[in-house]
Amino acid sequence: MLRALGGGILLVGLVLMLGRCDLTEPTEPQSVVVEAFLKTGRPLPAIMLRRTRPLDVPGGRDENAAQGATVELRMDAQTVAYEEADSGRYVPGSNLEAFPAGVPWALTVRWRGEVARAEGRTPPPISLGEVCVEAPSSPVRAIRVDSLRRDSLDIPAEREYLYPVDVSVKWPVEASPSGVDTTHWVRPQLRPDTLESSSRVVNFFLEPVDVRREDRFRAQNGAGMWRGVYAVPVADSTSAFPSHDLTVTLARGDTAFAAFARSREDPGRREPISNVDGGLGIATAVALDSLRRTVASGEKRCYAP
């Protein structure tokens, strides 16, 4: 009887200990996630602030927003305070007509006792020059293989047809004065408004986007040069070239921008590289230019801004 009672006391004690552990278990700390893209020659943008949440606790826009933060952006000697508009979206209380080039900036976010900071300098403006587009007279056959089925001899493969479209891009490159930092990075990108064929797989073998230090691009007659390729899928070998709109975008930024852009498509990472001290996310300044044209045939055509 005593032995049974003792076992009951031990059991009750174990339950109490487990209960105490559940009650005193610390909650997972939350961090602020910053999304800020300052643009040379453009008005100050809105800044998005979110907070980290456990993977098993999904939430909507309001639940994921970092509300009640204090946001300040300093540019040289001027400081602009941001105001919360809605659900983690913060807008400048006072605006500038254009964010000038070559200006040092520093962003400070205070939220729930945390302080997140990022800083940099606005890059020089960038402008597209000539854009030339060319495609073959007939589609080519492509074979898409499901390489994940390595445990079977019957590896699924699909045959399809597509037009590979070559695009050459030029942009003016000005010589920098002596002593000026020239380690800018450039990202040219092709964005057709047509359905892509197995986008990530096809784009891995083609090159619709690139990120390099600007002095690593080929240059000729004072112009930077890049050649990219994207694919337009069609039904069969007799299909005509489908008309579509193409947007060509050029972005110039610093090393933080380059690291973020490169890591966005990295399948081995759960989130892009962050440059925010005391938090997560990206806060960087970029210079942008884009050109949108309708591509109606495969014949070589060149477009200017």
Coordinates of C-alpha atoms in Angstrom, one line a residue:
M1 CA 0.0 0.0 0.0
L2 CA 2.8 2.4 0.9
R3 CA 4.6 1.4 -2.3
A4 CA 1.6 2.2 -4.4
L5 CA 1.0 5.5 -2.6
G6 CA 4.7 6.4 -3.1
G7 CA 4.3 5.7 -6.9
G8 CA 1.2 8.0 -6.9
I9 CA 3.2 10.8 -5.3
L10 CA 6.0 10.5 -7.8
L11 CA 3.5 10.5 -10.6
V12 CA 1.8 13.7 -9.3
G13 CA 5.2 15.3 -8.8
L14 CA 6.1 14.5 -12.4
V15 CA 2.9 16.0 -13.7
L16 CA 3.5 19.2 -11.7
M17 CA 7.0 19.5 -13.0
L18 CA 5.9 19.1 -16.6
G19 CA 3.1 21.6 -16.0
R20 CA 5.6 24.1 -14.5
C21 CA 7.9 23.7 -17.5
D22 CA 5.1 24.5 -19.9
L23 CA 4.0 27.5 -17.9
T24 CA 7.5 29.0 -17.6
E25 CA 8.8 28.1 -21.1
P26 CA 10.0 31.4 -22.7
T27 CA 8.3 32.6 -25.8
E28 CA 10.3 32.8 -29.0
P29 CA 11.9 36.2 -29.3
Q30 CA 10.7 38.3 -32.2
S31 CA 12.8 40.5 -34.5
V32 CA 11.9 43.3 -36.8
V33 CA 12.2 42.7 -40.5
V34 CA 13.0 45.8 -42.6
E35 CA 12.2 46.3 -46.3
A36 CA 13.5 49.6 -47.6
F37 CA 14.6 50.5 -51.1
L38 CA 15.8 54.1 -51.5
K39 CA 16.0 55.2 -55.1
T40 CA 18.3 57.8 -56.6
G41 CA 16.4 60.7 -58.2
R42 CA 13.1 59.5 -56.8
P43 CA 11.0 60.7 -53.8
L44 CA 11.5 59.0 -50.5
P45 CA 9.7 55.6 -50.6
A46 CA 7.5 53.9 -48.0
I47 CA 9.3 51.4 -45.7
M48 CA 7.7 48.1 -44.7
L49 CA 8.3 46.7 -41.3
R50 CA 7.4 43.1 -40.4
R51 CA 8.1 40.9 -37.4
T52 CA 9.4 37.3 -37.3
R53 CA 6.9 34.6 -36.3
P54 CA 7.1 30.9 -35.6
L55 CA 6.7 28.7 -38.7
D56 CA 3.7 26.9 -37.1
V57 CA 1.9 30.1 -36.3
P58 CA 0.8 31.7 -39.6
G59 CA -0.7 35.1 -39.5
G60 CA -2.2 37.7 -41.8
R61 CA -0.9 41.1 -42.8
D62 CA -1.8 42.7 -39.5
E63 CA -0.4 39.9 -37.4
N64 CA 2.9 40.0 -39.3
A65 CA 3.3 43.8 -39.3
A66 CA 5.7 45.4 -36.9
Q67 CA 3.4 48.1 -35.6
G68 CA 4.2 51.0 -33.3
A69 CA 7.8 51.5 -34.5
T70 CA 9.8 54.7 -34.6
V71 CA 11.5 55.2 -37.9
E72 CA 14.1 57.9 -38.9
L73 CA 16.0 58.3 -42.1
R74 CA 19.1 60.6 -42.0
M75 CA 20.5 62.0 -45.2
D76 CA 23.6 64.1 -44.7
A77 CA 22.5 66.7 -42.1
Q78 CA 18.8 66.2 -42.7
T79 CA 16.6 63.8 -40.7
V80 CA 13.2 62.7 -41.9
A81 CA 10.8 61.0 -39.4
Y82 CA 8.5 58.3 -40.8
E83 CA 4.8 57.8 -39.7
E84 CA 2.9 54.6 -39.7
A85 CA 0.3 54.5 -42.4
D86 CA -1.2 51.0 -42.1
S87 CA -0.2 47.4 -41.1
G88 CA 3.6 48.0 -40.9
R89 CA 3.8 50.4 -43.8
Y90 CA 5.6 53.6 -42.8
V91 CA 5.7 56.8 -44.9
P92 CA 7.9 59.9 -44.7
G93 CA 6.3 62.7 -42.7
S94 CA 8.1 65.2 -45.0
N95 CA 9.2 64.4 -48.5
L96 CA 12.0 65.4 -50.8
E97 CA 11.4 66.0 -54.5
A98 CA 14.2 63.7 -55.4
F99 CA 16.7 61.7 -53.4
P100 CA 20.1 62.9 -54.8
A101 CA 23.0 60.7 -55.8
G102 CA 26.2 60.3 -53.8
V103 CA 24.5 61.2 -50.5
P104 CA 25.2 59.2 -47.3
W105 CA 22.1 57.9 -45.5
A106 CA 21.4 56.0 -42.3
L107 CA 18.1 54.3 -41.3
T108 CA 17.2 53.7 -37.6
V109 CA 14.2 51.6 -36.6
R110 CA 13.2 51.3 -32.9
W111 CA 10.6 48.6 -32.1
R112 CA 9.8 46.9 -28.8
G113 CA 13.1 47.7 -27.2
E114 CA 15.1 46.7 -30.3
V115 CA 17.2 49.0 -32.5
A116 CA 17.8 48.1 -36.1
R117 CA 20.2 50.1 -38.3
A118 CA 21.5 50.2 -41.8
E119 CA 23.5 52.8 -43.7
G120 CA 25.0 53.4 -47.1
R121 CA 25.3 55.9 -50.0
T122 CA 23.0 56.5 -52.9
P123 CA 24.6 55.3 -56.2
P124 CA 24.9 57.4 -59.4
P125 CA 21.9 57.3 -61.7
I126 CA 21.8 54.7 -64.4
S127 CA 20.1 54.9 -67.8
L128 CA 19.4 52.3 -70.5
G129 CA 20.8 52.8 -74.0
E130 CA 20.1 50.6 -76.9
V131 CA 18.2 47.3 -76.4
C132 CA 18.3 44.7 -79.3
V133 CA 16.0 41.7 -79.4
E134 CA 16.3 38.7 -81.7
A135 CA 14.8 35.2 -81.8
P136 CA 15.2 32.2 -84.3
S137 CA 12.8 31.8 -87.2
S138 CA 11.3 28.6 -85.8
P139 CA 11.0 27.2 -82.2
V140 CA 13.6 24.7 -80.8
R141 CA 12.8 21.5 -79.1
A142 CA 13.6 21.3 -75.4
I143 CA 13.5 18.2 -73.1
R144 CA 12.5 18.8 -69.5
V145 CA 13.7 16.0 -67.2
D146 CA 12.5 15.4 -63.6
S147 CA 16.0 14.9 -62.1
L148 CA 14.5 14.3 -58.6
R149 CA 13.3 10.8 -59.7
R150 CA 16.8 9.4 -59.4
D151 CA 15.6 6.2 -57.7
S152 CA 13.9 5.0 -60.8
L153 CA 15.0 4.0 -64.3
D154 CA 11.8 5.5 -65.6
I155 CA 12.7 9.1 -65.3
P156 CA 9.9 11.4 -66.4
A157 CA 10.8 13.6 -69.4
E158 CA 8.6 16.0 -71.3
R159 CA 9.3 17.4 -74.8
E160 CA 8.2 20.9 -75.5
Y161 CA 9.0 23.7 -77.9
L162 CA 10.2 27.2 -77.2
Y163 CA 11.7 30.3 -78.7
P164 CA 14.9 31.4 -77.1
V165 CA 15.0 35.2 -77.3
D166 CA 18.4 36.9 -77.2
V167 CA 18.5 40.4 -75.8
S168 CA 21.6 42.7 -75.8
V169 CA 21.6 45.7 -73.5
K170 CA 23.8 48.8 -73.5
W171 CA 24.1 51.6 -71.0
P172 CA 26.3 54.7 -70.7
V173 CA 29.3 54.3 -68.3
E174 CA 30.9 57.5 -67.2
A175 CA 34.4 57.7 -66.0
S176 CA 34.5 58.3 -62.2
P177 CA 36.7 61.1 -60.8
S178 CA 39.9 60.0 -59.0
G179 CA 39.3 58.8 -55.5
V180 CA 35.6 58.0 -56.0
D181 CA 34.4 54.5 -55.0
T182 CA 33.7 52.6 -58.2
T183 CA 32.6 49.3 -56.7
H184 CA 29.0 49.6 -57.8
W185 CA 27.1 46.5 -58.8
V186 CA 24.6 46.3 -61.7
R187 CA 21.6 43.9 -62.2
P188 CA 20.2 43.8 -65.7
Q189 CA 16.9 41.8 -65.9
L190 CA 14.5 40.6 -68.6
R191 CA 10.9 40.3 -67.7
P192 CA 8.6 39.1 -70.5
D193 CA 4.8 39.1 -69.7
T194 CA 4.4 35.6 -71.1
L195 CA 4.1 32.2 -69.3
E196 CA 7.5 30.8 -68.7
S197 CA 8.3 27.2 -69.2
S198 CA 9.2 25.7 -65.9
S199 CA 10.6 29.1 -65.0
R200 CA 13.4 28.3 -62.5
V201 CA 14.6 25.2 -64.4
V202 CA 14.7 26.9 -67.8
N203 CA 16.1 30.2 -66.5
F204 CA 18.9 28.2 -64.8
F205 CA 20.2 27.3 -68.3
L206 CA 19.3 30.6 -69.9
E207 CA 20.2 34.0 -68.4
P208 CA 17.3 36.4 -68.0
V209 CA 19.0 38.2 -65.0
D210 CA 22.5 38.8 -63.9
V211 CA 24.3 40.5 -61.0
R212 CA 27.9 41.6 -61.3
R213 CA 30.3 44.3 -60.2
E214 CA 29.9 47.0 -62.9
D215 CA 33.6 46.9 -63.9
R216 CA 33.2 43.2 -64.7
F217 CA 30.8 43.8 -67.5
R218 CA 32.1 44.1 -71.0
A219 CA 32.6 47.7 -72.0
Q220 CA 32.9 49.3 -75.5
N221 CA 33.0 53.0 -76.6
G222 CA 31.9 54.3 -73.1
A223 CA 29.0 51.8 -72.8
G224 CA 28.5 48.8 -70.5
M225 CA 27.2 45.7 -72.4
W226 CA 25.3 42.6 -71.4
R227 CA 23.6 39.8 -73.2
G228 CA 20.7 37.8 -71.7
V229 CA 18.3 35.1 -72.9
Y230 CA 14.8 34.2 -72.0
A231 CA 12.3 31.6 -73.3
V232 CA 8.8 31.9 -74.8
P233 CA 7.1 28.5 -74.8
V234 CA 4.8 27.4 -77.7
A235 CA 2.6 24.5 -78.5
D236 CA 4.5 22.7 -81.2
S237 CA 7.2 23.0 -83.9
T238 CA 4.9 24.9 -86.3
S239 CA 3.8 27.6 -83.8
A240 CA 4.4 31.2 -84.8
F241 CA 6.4 33.6 -82.6
P242 CA 4.0 34.9 -80.0
S243 CA 3.7 38.6 -79.6
H244 CA 4.4 39.8 -76.0
D245 CA 5.6 42.7 -74.0
L246 CA 9.1 42.8 -72.6
T247 CA 10.4 44.9 -69.8
V248 CA 14.2 45.4 -69.5
T249 CA 15.3 46.8 -66.1
L250 CA 18.7 48.0 -65.0
A251 CA 19.5 48.5 -61.3
R252 CA 22.8 49.9 -59.8
G253 CA 23.6 49.5 -56.1
D254 CA 26.2 48.6 -53.5
T255 CA 27.5 45.3 -52.2
A256 CA 24.5 44.9 -49.8
F257 CA 22.1 45.2 -52.8
A258 CA 24.2 42.7 -54.8
A259 CA 24.3 40.2 -51.9
F260 CA 20.5 40.5 -51.5
A261 CA 19.8 40.1 -55.2
R262 CA 22.0 37.1 -55.6
S263 CA 20.6 35.3 -52.5
R264 CA 17.0 35.8 -53.4
E265 CA 17.1 32.8 -55.8
D266 CA 19.5 30.7 -53.8
P267 CA 17.6 27.4 -53.1
G268 CA 19.9 26.6 -50.2
R269 CA 18.8 29.7 -48.2
R270 CA 15.5 30.2 -46.3
E271 CA 15.7 33.9 -46.6
P272 CA 17.9 36.4 -48.5
I273 CA 21.0 37.9 -47.0
S274 CA 20.3 40.7 -44.6
N275 CA 22.3 43.9 -44.1
V276 CA 20.3 45.2 -41.1
D277 CA 22.2 45.4 -37.8
G278 CA 19.9 44.5 -34.9
G279 CA 17.2 43.1 -37.2
L280 CA 16.6 41.3 -40.5
G281 CA 15.8 42.3 -44.0
I282 CA 17.2 44.7 -46.5
A283 CA 17.7 48.5 -46.5
T284 CA 19.7 49.7 -49.5
A285 CA 19.8 52.5 -52.1
V286 CA 19.5 51.7 -55.8
A287 CA 19.4 53.6 -59.1
L288 CA 16.8 52.3 -61.6
D289 CA 15.9 52.6 -65.3
S290 CA 13.6 50.4 -67.4
L291 CA 12.3 50.1 -70.9
R292 CA 9.1 48.3 -72.0
R293 CA 8.4 47.4 -75.6
T294 CA 6.2 45.0 -77.5
V295 CA 8.1 42.1 -79.2
A296 CA 6.0 41.1 -82.2
S297 CA 8.4 38.9 -84.2
G298 CA 11.6 37.0 -84.0
E299 CA 13.4 39.4 -86.4
K300 CA 16.2 41.4 -84.8
R301 CA 14.9 44.8 -83.7
C302 CA 16.6 47.5 -81.7
Y303 CA 14.9 49.9 -79.3
A304 CA 16.0 53.1 -77.7
P305 CA 14.6 54.9 -74.6

